[in-house]
Amino acid sequence: MQAYYNVRESFTAWAAGRTDLRILRPHPHGAAQHGHPTAIGANCTFRRAALDSIGGHAEHLAEDALTSMRIHAEGWRSVYLPWRGSEGLRPPNPARSSSSS
């Protein structure tokens, strides 16, 4: 389960946390009930042997999901645990461009 400890720091952090609640909690839970848990976002753990069997963590925009799909294709099984095992950090403010005008 994705969770963040600073959602009260700013409106941006709170809004991002609320989006995660609506999108990232139902999907993994539903997929797991059908035998297809997929890593989405932070707070997941992979066995070293499973990662080694696919050549390591995928390098991709959706590296978490791709890594779990490759692991499943190799025959590994996974489970979704609907509890907060750790907490991450949401950006407190919108990203700003570093280029100057």
Tab-separated table of C-alpha atoms in Angstrom:
chain	number	residue	atom	x	y	z
A	1	MET	CA	0.000	0.000	0.000
A	2	GLN	CA	1.362	3.414	-0.887
A	3	ALA	CA	1.288	5.913	1.951
A	4	TYR	CA	2.970	9.256	2.585
A	5	TYR	CA	3.814	10.945	5.850
A	6	ASN	CA	3.758	14.583	4.715
A	7	VAL	CA	0.286	14.937	3.173
A	8	ARG	CA	-0.565	17.728	5.628
A	9	GLU	CA	2.506	19.761	4.657
A	10	SER	CA	0.822	21.584	1.767
A	11	PHE	CA	-2.187	21.483	-0.515
A	12	THR	CA	-0.050	19.929	-3.267
A	13	ALA	CA	1.099	17.065	-1.013
A	14	TRP	CA	-2.468	16.525	0.236
A	15	ALA	CA	-3.937	16.489	-3.294
A	16	ALA	CA	-1.281	14.051	-4.528
A	17	GLY	CA	-1.975	11.804	-1.549
A	18	ARG	CA	-5.725	11.852	-2.229
A	19	THR	CA	-5.114	10.932	-5.878
A	20	ASP	CA	-3.079	7.945	-4.740
A	21	LEU	CA	-5.919	6.820	-2.476
A	22	ARG	CA	-8.390	6.808	-5.345
A	23	ILE	CA	-6.140	5.242	-7.977
A	24	LEU	CA	-3.387	3.214	-6.383
A	25	ARG	CA	-5.252	1.427	-3.607
A	26	PRO	CA	-8.162	-0.185	-5.487
A	27	HIS	CA	-6.097	-1.447	-8.444
A	28	PRO	CA	-3.533	-3.597	-6.589
A	29	HIS	CA	-6.176	-4.984	-4.256
A	30	GLY	CA	-8.486	-5.956	-7.132
A	31	ALA	CA	-5.659	-7.401	-9.241
A	32	ALA	CA	-4.447	-9.468	-6.284
A	33	GLN	CA	-7.920	-10.953	-5.801
A	34	HIS	CA	-7.673	-12.267	-9.373
A	35	GLY	CA	-4.173	-13.686	-8.837
A	36	HIS	CA	-2.295	-10.893	-10.617
A	37	PRO	CA	-0.765	-8.541	-8.057
A	38	THR	CA	1.363	-5.932	-9.805
A	39	ALA	CA	3.778	-3.504	-8.185
A	40	ILE	CA	2.633	0.062	-8.655
A	41	GLY	CA	4.667	2.808	-7.050
A	42	ALA	CA	6.629	2.769	-3.847
A	43	ASN	CA	6.523	0.437	-0.868
A	44	CYS	CA	7.038	-2.897	-2.552
A	45	THR	CA	9.686	-5.501	-1.885
A	46	PHE	CA	11.168	-7.942	-4.380
A	47	ARG	CA	13.203	-11.016	-3.527
A	48	ARG	CA	16.809	-10.658	-4.639
A	49	ALA	CA	16.622	-14.060	-6.381
A	50	ALA	CA	13.548	-12.920	-8.324
A	51	LEU	CA	15.274	-9.713	-9.441
A	52	ASP	CA	18.418	-11.647	-10.372
A	53	SER	CA	16.339	-14.067	-12.458
A	54	ILE	CA	15.200	-11.200	-14.728
A	55	GLY	CA	18.489	-9.309	-14.834
A	56	GLY	CA	17.560	-6.737	-12.204
A	57	HIS	CA	15.012	-3.976	-11.820
A	58	ALA	CA	13.534	-2.803	-15.133
A	59	GLU	CA	14.626	0.578	-16.500
A	60	HIS	CA	11.428	2.149	-17.780
A	61	LEU	CA	8.934	4.900	-16.980
A	62	ALA	CA	6.724	2.214	-15.413
A	63	GLU	CA	9.641	0.261	-13.959
A	64	ASP	CA	7.684	-1.004	-10.958
A	65	ALA	CA	4.900	-2.622	-12.991
A	66	LEU	CA	7.283	-3.901	-15.676
A	67	THR	CA	9.564	-5.470	-13.059
A	68	SER	CA	6.651	-7.315	-11.449
A	69	MET	CA	5.347	-8.474	-14.846
A	70	ARG	CA	8.777	-9.851	-15.775
A	71	ILE	CA	9.054	-11.595	-12.418
A	72	HIS	CA	5.642	-13.212	-12.911
A	73	ALA	CA	6.633	-14.286	-16.441
A	74	GLU	CA	9.611	-16.104	-14.883
A	75	GLY	CA	7.206	-18.074	-12.686
A	76	TRP	CA	7.556	-16.149	-9.442
A	77	ARG	CA	4.419	-15.471	-7.433
A	78	SER	CA	3.581	-12.396	-5.420
A	79	VAL	CA	1.075	-11.207	-2.882
A	80	TYR	CA	-0.521	-7.835	-2.106
A	81	LEU	CA	-0.555	-6.922	1.586
A	82	PRO	CA	-3.115	-4.164	2.289
A	83	TRP	CA	-1.291	-2.577	5.204
A	84	ARG	CA	1.067	0.328	5.568
A	85	GLY	CA	4.587	-1.053	5.949
A	86	SER	CA	6.379	2.219	5.254
A	87	GLU	CA	5.641	5.792	4.277
A	88	GLY	CA	7.052	7.904	1.475
A	89	LEU	CA	7.350	11.630	0.836
A	90	ARG	CA	5.081	13.616	-1.537
A	91	PRO	CA	6.386	16.782	-3.233
A	92	PRO	CA	5.244	19.736	-1.116
A	93	ASN	CA	5.077	22.139	-4.071
A	94	PRO	CA	4.529	21.922	-7.826
A	95	ALA	CA	7.713	21.415	-9.847
A	96	ARG	CA	9.177	24.595	-11.230
A	97	SER	CA	11.097	24.931	-14.456
A	98	SER	CA	14.811	25.540	-13.996
A	99	SER	CA	15.122	27.378	-17.315
A	100	SER	CA	15.218	31.146	-17.352
A	101	SER	CA	13.417	33.437	-19.788
